[in-house]
Each structure stands twice: as structure tokens, then as C-alpha cells.
Short mmCIF file of C-alpha atoms and ligand atoms in Angstrom, two decimals:
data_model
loop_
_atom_site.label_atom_id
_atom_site.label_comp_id
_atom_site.label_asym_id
_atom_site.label_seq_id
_atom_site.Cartn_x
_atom_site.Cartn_y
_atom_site.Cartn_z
CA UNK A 152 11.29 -2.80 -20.74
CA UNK A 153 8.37 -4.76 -19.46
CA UNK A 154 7.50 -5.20 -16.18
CA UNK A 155 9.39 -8.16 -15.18
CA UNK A 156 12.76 -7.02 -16.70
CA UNK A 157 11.95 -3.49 -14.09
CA UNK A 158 11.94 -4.96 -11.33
CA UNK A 159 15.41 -6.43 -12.30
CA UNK A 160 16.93 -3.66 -13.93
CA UNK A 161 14.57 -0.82 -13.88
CA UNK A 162 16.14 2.80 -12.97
CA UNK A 163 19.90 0.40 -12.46
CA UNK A 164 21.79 1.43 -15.37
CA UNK A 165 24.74 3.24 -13.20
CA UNK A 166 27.26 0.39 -12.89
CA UNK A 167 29.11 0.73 -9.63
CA UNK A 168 32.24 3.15 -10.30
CA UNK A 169 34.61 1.36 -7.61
CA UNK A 170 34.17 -2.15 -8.29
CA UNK A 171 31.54 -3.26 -11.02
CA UNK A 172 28.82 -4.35 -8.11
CA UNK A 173 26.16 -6.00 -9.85
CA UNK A 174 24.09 -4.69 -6.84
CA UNK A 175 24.23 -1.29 -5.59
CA UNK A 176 26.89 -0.72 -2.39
CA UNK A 177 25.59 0.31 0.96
CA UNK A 178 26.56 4.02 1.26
CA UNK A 179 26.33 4.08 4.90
CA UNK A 180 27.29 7.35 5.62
CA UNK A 181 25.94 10.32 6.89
CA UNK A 182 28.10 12.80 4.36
CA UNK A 183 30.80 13.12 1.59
CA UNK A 184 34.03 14.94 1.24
CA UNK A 185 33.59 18.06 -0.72
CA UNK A 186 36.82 19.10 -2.43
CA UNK A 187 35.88 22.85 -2.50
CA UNK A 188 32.63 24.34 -1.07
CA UNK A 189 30.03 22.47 -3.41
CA UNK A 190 32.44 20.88 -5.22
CA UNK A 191 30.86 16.80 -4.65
CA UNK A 192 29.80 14.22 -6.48
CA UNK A 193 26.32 14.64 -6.33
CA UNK A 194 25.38 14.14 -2.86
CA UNK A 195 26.60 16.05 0.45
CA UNK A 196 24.46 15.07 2.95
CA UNK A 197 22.41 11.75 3.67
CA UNK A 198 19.19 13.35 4.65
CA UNK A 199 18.92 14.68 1.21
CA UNK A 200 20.12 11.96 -0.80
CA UNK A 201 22.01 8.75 -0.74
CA UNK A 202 23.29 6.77 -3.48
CA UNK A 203 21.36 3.63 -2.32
CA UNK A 204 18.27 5.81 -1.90
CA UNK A 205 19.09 7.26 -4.87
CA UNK A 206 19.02 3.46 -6.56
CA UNK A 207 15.89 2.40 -4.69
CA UNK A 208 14.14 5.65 -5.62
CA UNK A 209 14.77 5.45 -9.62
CA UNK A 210 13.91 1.48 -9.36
CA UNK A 211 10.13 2.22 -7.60
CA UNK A 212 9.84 4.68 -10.80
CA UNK A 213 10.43 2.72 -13.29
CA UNK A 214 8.11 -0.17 -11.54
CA UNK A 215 5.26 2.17 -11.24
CA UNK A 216 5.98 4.19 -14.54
CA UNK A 217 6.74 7.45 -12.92
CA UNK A 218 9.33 9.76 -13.46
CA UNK A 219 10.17 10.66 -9.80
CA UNK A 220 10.78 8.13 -6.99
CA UNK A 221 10.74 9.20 -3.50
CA UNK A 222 11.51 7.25 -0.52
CA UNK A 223 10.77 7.91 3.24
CA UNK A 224 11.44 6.17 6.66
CA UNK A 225 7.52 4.49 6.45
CA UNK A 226 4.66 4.40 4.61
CA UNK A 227 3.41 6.89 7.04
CA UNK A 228 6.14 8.93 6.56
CA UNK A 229 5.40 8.97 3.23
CA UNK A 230 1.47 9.80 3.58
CA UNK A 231 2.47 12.54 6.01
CA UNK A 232 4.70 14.38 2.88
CA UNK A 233 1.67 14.13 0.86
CA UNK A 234 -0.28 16.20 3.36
CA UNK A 235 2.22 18.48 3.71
CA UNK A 236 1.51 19.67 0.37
CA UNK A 237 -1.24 20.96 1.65
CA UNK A 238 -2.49 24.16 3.65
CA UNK A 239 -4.65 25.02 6.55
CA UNK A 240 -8.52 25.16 4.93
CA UNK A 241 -8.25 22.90 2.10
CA UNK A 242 -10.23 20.22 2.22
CA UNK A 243 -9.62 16.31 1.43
CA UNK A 244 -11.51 13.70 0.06
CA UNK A 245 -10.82 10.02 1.27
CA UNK A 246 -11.85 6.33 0.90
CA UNK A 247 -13.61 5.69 4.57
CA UNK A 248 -12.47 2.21 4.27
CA UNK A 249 -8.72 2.90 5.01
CA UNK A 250 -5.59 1.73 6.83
CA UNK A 251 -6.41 2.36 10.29
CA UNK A 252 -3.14 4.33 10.65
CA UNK A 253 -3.78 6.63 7.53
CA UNK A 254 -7.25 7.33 9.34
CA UNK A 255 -5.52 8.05 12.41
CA UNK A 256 -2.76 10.85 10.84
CA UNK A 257 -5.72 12.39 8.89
CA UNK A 258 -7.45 12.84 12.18
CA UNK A 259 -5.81 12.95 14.90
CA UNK A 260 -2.98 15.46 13.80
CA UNK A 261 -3.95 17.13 10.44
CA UNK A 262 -6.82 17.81 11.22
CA UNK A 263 -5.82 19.92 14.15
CA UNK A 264 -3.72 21.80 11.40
CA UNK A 265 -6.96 22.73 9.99
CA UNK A 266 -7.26 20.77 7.18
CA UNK A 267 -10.53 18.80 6.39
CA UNK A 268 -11.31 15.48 5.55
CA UNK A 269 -14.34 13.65 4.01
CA UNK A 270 -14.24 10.26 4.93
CA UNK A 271 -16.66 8.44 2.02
CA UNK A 272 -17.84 5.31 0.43
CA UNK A 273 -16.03 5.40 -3.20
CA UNK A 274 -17.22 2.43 -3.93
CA UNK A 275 -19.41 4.45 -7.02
CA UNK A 276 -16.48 6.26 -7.89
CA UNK A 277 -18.60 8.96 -9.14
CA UNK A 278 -20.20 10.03 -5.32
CA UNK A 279 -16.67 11.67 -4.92
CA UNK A 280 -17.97 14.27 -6.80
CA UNK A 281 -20.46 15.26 -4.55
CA UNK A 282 -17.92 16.12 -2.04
CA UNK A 283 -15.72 18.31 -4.21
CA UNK A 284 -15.84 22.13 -3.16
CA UNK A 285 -13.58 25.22 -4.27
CA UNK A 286 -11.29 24.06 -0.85
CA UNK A 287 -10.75 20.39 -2.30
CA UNK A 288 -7.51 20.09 -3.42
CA UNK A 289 -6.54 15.89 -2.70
CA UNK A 290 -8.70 12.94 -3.35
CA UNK A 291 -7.27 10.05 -1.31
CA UNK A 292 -7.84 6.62 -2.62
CA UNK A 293 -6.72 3.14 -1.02
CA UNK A 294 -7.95 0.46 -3.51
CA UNK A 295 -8.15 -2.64 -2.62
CA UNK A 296 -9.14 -1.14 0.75
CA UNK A 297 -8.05 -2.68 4.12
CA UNK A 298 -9.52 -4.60 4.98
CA UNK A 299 -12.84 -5.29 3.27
CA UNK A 300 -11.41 -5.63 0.06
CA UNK A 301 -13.35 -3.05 -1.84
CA UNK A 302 -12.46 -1.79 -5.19
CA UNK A 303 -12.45 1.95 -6.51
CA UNK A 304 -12.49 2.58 -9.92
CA UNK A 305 -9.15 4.68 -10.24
CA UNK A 306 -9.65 5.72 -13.82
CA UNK A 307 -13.25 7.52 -12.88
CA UNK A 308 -11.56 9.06 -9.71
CA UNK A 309 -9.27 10.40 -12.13
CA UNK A 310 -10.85 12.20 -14.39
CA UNK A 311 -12.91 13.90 -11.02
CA UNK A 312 -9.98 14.81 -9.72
CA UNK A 313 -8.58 16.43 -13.80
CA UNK A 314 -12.02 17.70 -14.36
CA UNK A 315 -11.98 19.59 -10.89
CA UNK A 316 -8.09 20.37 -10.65
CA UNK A 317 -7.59 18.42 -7.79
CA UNK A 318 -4.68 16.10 -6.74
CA UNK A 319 -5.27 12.08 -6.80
CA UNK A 320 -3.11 9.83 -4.64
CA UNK A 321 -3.44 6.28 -4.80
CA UNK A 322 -2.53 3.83 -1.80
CA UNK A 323 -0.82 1.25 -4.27
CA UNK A 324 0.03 -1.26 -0.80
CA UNK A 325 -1.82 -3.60 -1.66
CA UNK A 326 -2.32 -4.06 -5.17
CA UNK A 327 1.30 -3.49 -6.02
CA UNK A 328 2.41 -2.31 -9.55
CA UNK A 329 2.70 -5.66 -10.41
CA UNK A 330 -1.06 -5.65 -10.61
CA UNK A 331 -2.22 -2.43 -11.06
CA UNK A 332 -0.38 0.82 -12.34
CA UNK A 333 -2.48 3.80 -10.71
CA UNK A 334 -0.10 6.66 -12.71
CA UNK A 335 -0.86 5.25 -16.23
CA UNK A 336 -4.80 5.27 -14.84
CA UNK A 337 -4.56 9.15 -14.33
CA UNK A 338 -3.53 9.34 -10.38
CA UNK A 339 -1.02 11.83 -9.77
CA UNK A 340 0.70 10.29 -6.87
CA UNK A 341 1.47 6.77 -6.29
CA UNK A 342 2.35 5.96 -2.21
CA UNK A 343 3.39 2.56 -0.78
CA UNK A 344 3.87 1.11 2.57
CA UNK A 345 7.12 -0.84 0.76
CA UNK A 346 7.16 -2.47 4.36
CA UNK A 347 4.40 -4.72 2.27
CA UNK A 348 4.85 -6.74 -0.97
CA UNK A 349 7.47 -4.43 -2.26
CA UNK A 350 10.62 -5.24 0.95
CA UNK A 351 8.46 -8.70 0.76
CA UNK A 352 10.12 -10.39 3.07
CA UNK A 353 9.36 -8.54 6.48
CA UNK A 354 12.06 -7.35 7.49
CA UNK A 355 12.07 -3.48 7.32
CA UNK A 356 9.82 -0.59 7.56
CA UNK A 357 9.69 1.93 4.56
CA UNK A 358 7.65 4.21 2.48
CA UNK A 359 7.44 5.48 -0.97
CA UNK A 360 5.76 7.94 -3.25
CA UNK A 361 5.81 7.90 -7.43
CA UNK A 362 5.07 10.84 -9.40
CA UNK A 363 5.54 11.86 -12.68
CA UNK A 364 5.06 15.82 -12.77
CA UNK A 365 8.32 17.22 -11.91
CA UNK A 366 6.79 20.39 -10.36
CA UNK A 367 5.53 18.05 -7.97
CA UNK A 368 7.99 15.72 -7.56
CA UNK A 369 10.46 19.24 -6.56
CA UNK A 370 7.41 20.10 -3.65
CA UNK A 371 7.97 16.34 -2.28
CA UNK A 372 11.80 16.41 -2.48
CA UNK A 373 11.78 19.49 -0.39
CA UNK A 374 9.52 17.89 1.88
CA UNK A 375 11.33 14.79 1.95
CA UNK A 376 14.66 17.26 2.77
CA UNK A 377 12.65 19.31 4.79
CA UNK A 378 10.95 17.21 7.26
CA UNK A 379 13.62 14.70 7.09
CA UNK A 380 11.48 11.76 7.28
CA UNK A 381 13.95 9.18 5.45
CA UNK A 382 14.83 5.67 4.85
CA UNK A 383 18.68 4.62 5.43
CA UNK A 384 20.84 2.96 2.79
CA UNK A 385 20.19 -0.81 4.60
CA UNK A 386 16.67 -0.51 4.36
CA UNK A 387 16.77 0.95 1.10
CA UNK A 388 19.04 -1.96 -0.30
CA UNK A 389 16.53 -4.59 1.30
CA UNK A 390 13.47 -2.95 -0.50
CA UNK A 391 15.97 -2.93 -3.68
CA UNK A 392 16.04 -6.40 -3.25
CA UNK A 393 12.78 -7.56 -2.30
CA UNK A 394 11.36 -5.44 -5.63
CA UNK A 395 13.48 -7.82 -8.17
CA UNK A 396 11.28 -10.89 -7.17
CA UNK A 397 8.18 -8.88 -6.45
CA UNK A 398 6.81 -10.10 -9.96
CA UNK A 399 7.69 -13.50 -9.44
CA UNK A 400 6.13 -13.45 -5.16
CA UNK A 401 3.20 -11.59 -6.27
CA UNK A 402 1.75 -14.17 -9.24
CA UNK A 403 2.16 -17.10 -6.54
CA UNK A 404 -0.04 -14.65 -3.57
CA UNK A 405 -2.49 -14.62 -6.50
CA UNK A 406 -2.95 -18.34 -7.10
CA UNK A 407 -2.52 -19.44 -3.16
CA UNK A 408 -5.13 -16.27 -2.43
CA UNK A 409 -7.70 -17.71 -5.10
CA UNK A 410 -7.39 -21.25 -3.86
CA UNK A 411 -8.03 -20.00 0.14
CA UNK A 412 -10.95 -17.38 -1.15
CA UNK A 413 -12.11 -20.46 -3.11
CA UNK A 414 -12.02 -22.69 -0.01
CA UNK A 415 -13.41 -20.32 2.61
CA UNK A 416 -16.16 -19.59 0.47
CA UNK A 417 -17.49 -23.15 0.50
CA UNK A 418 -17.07 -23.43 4.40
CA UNK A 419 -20.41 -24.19 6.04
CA UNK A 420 -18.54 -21.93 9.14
CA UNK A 421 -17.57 -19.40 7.42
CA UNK A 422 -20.82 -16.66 6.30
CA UNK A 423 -18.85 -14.69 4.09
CA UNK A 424 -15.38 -13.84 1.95
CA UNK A 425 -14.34 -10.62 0.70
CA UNK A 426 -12.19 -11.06 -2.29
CA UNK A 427 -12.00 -9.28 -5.57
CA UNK A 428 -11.92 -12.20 -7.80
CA UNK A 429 -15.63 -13.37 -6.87
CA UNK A 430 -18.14 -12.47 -9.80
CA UNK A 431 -20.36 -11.46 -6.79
CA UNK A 432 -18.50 -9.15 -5.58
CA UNK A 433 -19.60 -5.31 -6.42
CA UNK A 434 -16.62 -4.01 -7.58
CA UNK A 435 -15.95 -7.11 -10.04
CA UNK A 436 -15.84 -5.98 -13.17
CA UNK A 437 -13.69 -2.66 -11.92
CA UNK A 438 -11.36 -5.09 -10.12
CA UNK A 439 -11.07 -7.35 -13.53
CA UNK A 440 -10.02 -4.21 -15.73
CA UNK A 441 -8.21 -2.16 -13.36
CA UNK A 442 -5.93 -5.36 -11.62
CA UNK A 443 -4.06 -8.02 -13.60
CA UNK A 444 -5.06 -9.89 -10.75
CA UNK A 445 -6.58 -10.07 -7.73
CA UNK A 446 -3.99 -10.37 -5.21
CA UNK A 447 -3.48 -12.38 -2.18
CA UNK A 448 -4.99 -10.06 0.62
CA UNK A 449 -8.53 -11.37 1.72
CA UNK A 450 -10.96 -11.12 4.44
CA UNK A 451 -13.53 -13.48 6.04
CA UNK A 452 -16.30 -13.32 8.61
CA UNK A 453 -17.60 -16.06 10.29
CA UNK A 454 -21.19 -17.24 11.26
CA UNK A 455 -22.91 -16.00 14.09
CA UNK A 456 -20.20 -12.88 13.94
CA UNK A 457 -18.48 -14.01 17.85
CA UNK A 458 -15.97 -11.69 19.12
CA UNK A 459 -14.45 -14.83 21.20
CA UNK A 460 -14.38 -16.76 17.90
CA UNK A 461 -12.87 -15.41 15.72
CA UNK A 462 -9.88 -15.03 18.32
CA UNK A 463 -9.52 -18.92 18.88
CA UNK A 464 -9.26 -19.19 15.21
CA UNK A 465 -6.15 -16.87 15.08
CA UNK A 466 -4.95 -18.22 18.23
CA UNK A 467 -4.86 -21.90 17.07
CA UNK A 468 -3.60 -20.99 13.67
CA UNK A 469 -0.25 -22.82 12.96
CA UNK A 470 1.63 -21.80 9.56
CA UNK A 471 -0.82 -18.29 9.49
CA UNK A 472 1.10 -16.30 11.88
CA UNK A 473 -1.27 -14.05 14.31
CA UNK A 474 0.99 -10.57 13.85
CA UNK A 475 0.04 -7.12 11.87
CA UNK A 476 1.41 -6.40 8.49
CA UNK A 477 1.35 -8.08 5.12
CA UNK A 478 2.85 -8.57 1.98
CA UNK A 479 5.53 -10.87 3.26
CA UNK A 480 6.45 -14.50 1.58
CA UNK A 481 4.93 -15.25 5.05
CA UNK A 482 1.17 -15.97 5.63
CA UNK A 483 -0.24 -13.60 8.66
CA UNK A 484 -3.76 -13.71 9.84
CA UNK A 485 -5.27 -10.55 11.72
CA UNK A 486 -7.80 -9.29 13.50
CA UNK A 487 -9.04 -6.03 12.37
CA UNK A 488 -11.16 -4.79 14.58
CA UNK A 489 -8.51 -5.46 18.03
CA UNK A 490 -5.37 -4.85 15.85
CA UNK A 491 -5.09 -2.59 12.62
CA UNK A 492 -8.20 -1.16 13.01
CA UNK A 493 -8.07 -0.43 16.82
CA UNK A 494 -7.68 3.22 16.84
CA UNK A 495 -10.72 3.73 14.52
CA UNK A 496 -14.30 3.99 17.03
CA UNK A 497 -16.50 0.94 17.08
CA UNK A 498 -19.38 2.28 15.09
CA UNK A 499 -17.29 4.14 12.33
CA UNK A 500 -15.36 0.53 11.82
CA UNK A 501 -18.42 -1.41 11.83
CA UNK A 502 -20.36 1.21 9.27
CA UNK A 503 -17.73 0.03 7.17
CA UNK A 504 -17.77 -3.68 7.62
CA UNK A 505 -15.14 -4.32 10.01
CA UNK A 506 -17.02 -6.22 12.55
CA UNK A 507 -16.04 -8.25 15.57
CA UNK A 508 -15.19 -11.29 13.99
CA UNK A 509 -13.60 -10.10 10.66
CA UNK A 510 -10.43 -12.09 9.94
CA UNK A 511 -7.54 -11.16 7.37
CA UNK A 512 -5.37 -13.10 5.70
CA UNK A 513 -2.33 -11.92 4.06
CA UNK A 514 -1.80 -15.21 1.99
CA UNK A 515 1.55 -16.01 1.74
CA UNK A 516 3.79 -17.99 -0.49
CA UNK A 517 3.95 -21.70 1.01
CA UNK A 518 2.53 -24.51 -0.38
CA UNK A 519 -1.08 -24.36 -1.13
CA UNK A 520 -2.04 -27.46 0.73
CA UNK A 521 -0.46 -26.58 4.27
CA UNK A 522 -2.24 -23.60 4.29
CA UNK A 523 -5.43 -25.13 3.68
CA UNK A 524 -4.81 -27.41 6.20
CA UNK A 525 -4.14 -24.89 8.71
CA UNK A 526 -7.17 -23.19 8.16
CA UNK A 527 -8.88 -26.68 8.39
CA UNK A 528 -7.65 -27.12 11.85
CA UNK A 529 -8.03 -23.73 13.20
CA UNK A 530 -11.77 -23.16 12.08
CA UNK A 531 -12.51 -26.53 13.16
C1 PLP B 630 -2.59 0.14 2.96
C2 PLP B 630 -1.54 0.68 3.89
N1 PLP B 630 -1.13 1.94 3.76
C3 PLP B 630 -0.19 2.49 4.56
C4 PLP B 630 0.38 1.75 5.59
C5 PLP B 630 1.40 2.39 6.49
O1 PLP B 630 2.69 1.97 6.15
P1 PLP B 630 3.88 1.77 7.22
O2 PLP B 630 3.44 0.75 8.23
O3 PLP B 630 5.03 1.34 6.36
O4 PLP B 630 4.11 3.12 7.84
C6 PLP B 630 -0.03 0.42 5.78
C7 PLP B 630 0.54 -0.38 6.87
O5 PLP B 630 0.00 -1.39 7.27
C8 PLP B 630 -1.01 -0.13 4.91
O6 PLP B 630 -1.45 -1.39 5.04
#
């Protein structure tokens, strides 16, 4: 199948066995009738699997061209399994330009279970290699990063992370598989905040991971049992869902994204846009063989960098809506450095770009020309 037919159909062969449902029931329950000790159907209890878990799972497999789906109450949830593979000591290696929450789980409670991160620039791919020691046993990448938009070369992290016998996960949030497929570059574990392009449609919070080792994927099952940190069958039916139009949401956040980056650039307000698709930007050429495309997440500073103005503009914005998240049909407009990026200190935020007046826009999927227009009126 190709990608477009996945989303549809991908990992959705079982036809429903009561009625034919074209989609998947709603198993909400919390167990199922055994008639001997053992003697079920597959499942026994909803913490360790669900039917429409079980549907979402195989679907974000097939999508990311995995073997193993595995789905969690968050995208945090879902980071925090990842971790858990790992033991007091070892050491990690991570992008320092990250999700403000990832940043905050790294620090603020694994490392007080002794486990030790480098926070670094991957921007040259190949400086991760600097970091690697006998304890390394993760490399943590988030590419496009959030919020400055920078690309790491995936395929280079890769072969680090074969080459040293270490474990590569990929923050896929952004990018979606739609535009990049970070398994079939050599990663060996795909994560998603699905509360992002792949639910689409803001409405629910939920996390996945993709892997295709099956060794692994058996560690982050009993995790998933283990620590219990799952999605129900609602929210796994509404990611379901939101994944069969994902191709169809995500080419239209590409064009509307381009036309805004386009727009912004040429602002005599604005002093500068971070988006992938710019031949000036460093990671270009990365971003041009790595991505289909270059997605609809971008990031804008204006002149004279002014604290107070950069929150007028998302105040007076009218179809952008001021809130946190992305990903949604929606257009949202945030500001980093009071909002996502809050709980990372001044100076570590602003080493990496994310200065007082930094603005991101998740681009949404309305016409072109009323989002223009909004941005026309709020920038002034
Ligand atoms: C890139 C990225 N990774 C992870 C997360 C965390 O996901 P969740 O909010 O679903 O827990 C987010 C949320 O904003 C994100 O943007």
C-alpha cells in the first residue's frame, strides 16, 4: 500500500465480527468475560489491551512503517516509556532545541533517577558523536525542533547511534509520517504527541511510539502494561479517525505554511522567519531530502525583538487563535518563550533562539487569504 491508502486502511483488515462496522466499535470497557481461567478472546483487561487500541496501534504502524504500534495516554506518556528503558547511570544524548515539556521530564524527574542528559546543538548531525561515551545508550532527536524550526539530519544520527550501539528515537510531532518516515531512515523508535497532526482536529490528548524490533517493542509493551500510562478506546477511535485524512490535512498545512513563510518574510516588521523551505536556511538541503515537505509549523521574530510586542500581535490576532498546541485544522499562534517554553530558564531558551518576541504559528487549514489578512491586521 502507499501512503495514502494507510492512512485509510493501514493495519484495518479485521472486519468487525458483530456487525460488519466499516469503522472499528468503541470497546468501552474495562474487561472481558473469560469462559475458563484464560480462556478469552484475546484481551482480559483494558490496561493491557483494547480492541480499539489495538486498531489505532496497528494503523500508526503501518503509517510509520513499523512493525509495533504502541499507544499511551500523551505524548509524554509516551516519552516517559522510552526512558524507562533505561537505567540509573546511562547517559542520553538530546536535541537542546526541544519541546519544553520533553526538557522538563528529562530534567526535572529523570534526572533525579540518575540518568544523564546532554542537551546539544545537532544541527551538524555529526557533533553527536562527540558526546557518545560507554554509558550512552539513547540519542534523542526532535526534528523539526520546536520551535526554531531546525533540521537534524536523521539518517547521519543513525548510523552514530548503529555504529556506537546506541538507541535512536525520533520526535516525529511535527513532521508527521506523511512527510518524513524516521524508521525507514535508521531510527529505532518513532514517538508522537498524536494530540498534533495525527488526532488533527484538537480534540484529545494522546501519545504514540513505532518500532520495528520486536525485542523492543516486548520492553515497551511491558512498560506500557506496567506503568499503565494508556489511552482509552474514545480517544483512540478519534486519533483513528483524524489519521485517515492526515494525508489529505497535511499537503494543505504545507501550501498555506509556504504562502505565510513567504509573506512574513517580505514584511518590513518582521526581522526574521524560521522555516525549512527557505534556501537560506542551514538545514536546507537536509530538510529537502529528509521531508517530502516542509510542513506548516513556523516561527517569526519581529524587529527590535519587544517583549510587549510580540504579545499585542497574538492578542489582536483574529482567525490565529492565541492557545498552546498544534497540528489542528485550526490555525494557533504562540508565544514560546511565556507559554511552551516557560519552564525552560531564560538564558538556556534564548542560547537556543527562543527570544522574547518569538512567535509560532501552527498554520492551519483555512483559506489562504483570511489568514493573511489576519496577520495583516495584527502586525499592523
Ligand atoms: C514536539 C512535541 N513532542 C511532545 C509533546 C508532548 O505531547 P503531549 O502534549 O501529547 O503529551 C509535544 C506537545 O506539545 C510536542 O509538541
Amino acid at each position: 500500500m502507499k501512503f495514502n491508502t494507510k492512512t485509510i486502511h493501514g493495519g484495518q483488515h479485521e472486519v468487525d465480527p458483530a456487525y460488519g462496522s466499516v469503522m472499528p466499535p468503541i470497546y468501552q470497557t474495562s474487561t472481558y468475560s473469560q469462559t475458563t481461567p484464560g480462556g478469552h478472546k484475546g484481551f482480559e483487561y483494558s490496561r493491557s489491551g483494547n480492541p480499539t487500541r489495538a486498531a489505532l496501534e496497528r494503523s500508526l504502524a503501518s503509517i510509520e512503517n513499523g512493525n509495533f504500534g504502541i499507544a499511551f495516554g500523551s505524548g509524554l506518556a509516551a516519552i516517559d516509556a522510552v526512558m524507562k528503558l533505561l537505567k540509573p547511570g546511562d547517559e542520553v544524548i538530546s536535541t537542546n532545541d526541544l519541546y519544553g515539556g520533553s526538557y522538563r521530564l528529562f530534567t526535572r524527574i529523570f534526572e533525579g533517577f540518575g540518568i544523564k542528559f546532554h542537551f546539544i546543538g545537532m544541527q551538524n548531525a555529526e557533533n553527536i558523536e562527540n558526546y557518545i561515551n560507554d554509558k550512552t545508550k539513547l540519542i534523542w532527536v526532535e526534528t523539526p525542533t520546536n520551535p526554531m524550526m531546525n533540521i537534524i539530519d536523521i539518517k547521519t544520527a543513525a548510523s552514530l547511534a548503529k555504529k556506537h550501539a546506541v538507541l535512536l528515537a525520533v520526535d516525529n510531532t511535527f513532521a508527521t509520517p506523511y512527510l518524513q518516515q524516521p524508521l525507514d531512515l535508521g531510527a529505532d523508535i518513532v514517538m508522537h504527541s498524536a494530540t498534533k497532526y495525527l488526532g488533527g482536529h484538537s480534540d484529545v490528548v494522546l501519545g504514540a511510539l513505532v518500532v520495528k524490533d520486536e525485542k523492543l517493542a516486548t520492553r515497551l509493551y511491558f512498560i506500557q502494561n506496567a506503568s499503565g500510562a494508556v489511552c482509552g478506546p474514545q480517544d483512540s477511535f478519534l486519533v483513528l479517525r483524524g489519521i485517515k485524512t492526515l494525508h489529505l490535512r497535511v499537503q494543505r498545512h504545507c501550501e498555506n505554511g509556504k504562502a505565510i513563510a513567504n509573506y512574513l518574510k517580505k514584511h518590513p516588521k518582521i526581522e526574521k522567519v524560521y522555516w525549512p523551505g527557505f534556501e537560506d536556511h542551514p538545514n536546507h538541503h537536509i530538510a529537502k531530502v529528509q521531508m517530502k515537505d516542509f510542513g506548516g509549523m513556523l516561527s517569526f521574530v519581529t524587529k527590535g525583538n519587544d517583549y510587549n510586542e510580540a504579545i499585542s500581535i497574538v492578542e489582536n490576532l483574529k482567525i490565529f487563535t492565541l492557545a498552546e498546541s498544534l497540528g489542528g485544522v485550526e490555525s494557533l499562534a504562540g508565544h514560546p518563550a511565556s507559554m511552551t517554553h516557560a519552564s525552560i530558564p531564560k538564558e538556556e531558551r534564548e542560547k537556543t533562539g527562543v527570544v522574547d518576541s518569538l512567535i509560532r504559528l501552527s498554520v492551519g487549514i483555512e483559506d489562504i487569504d483570511d489568514l493573511i489578512a489576519d496577520l495583516e491586521q495584527a502586525i499592523g
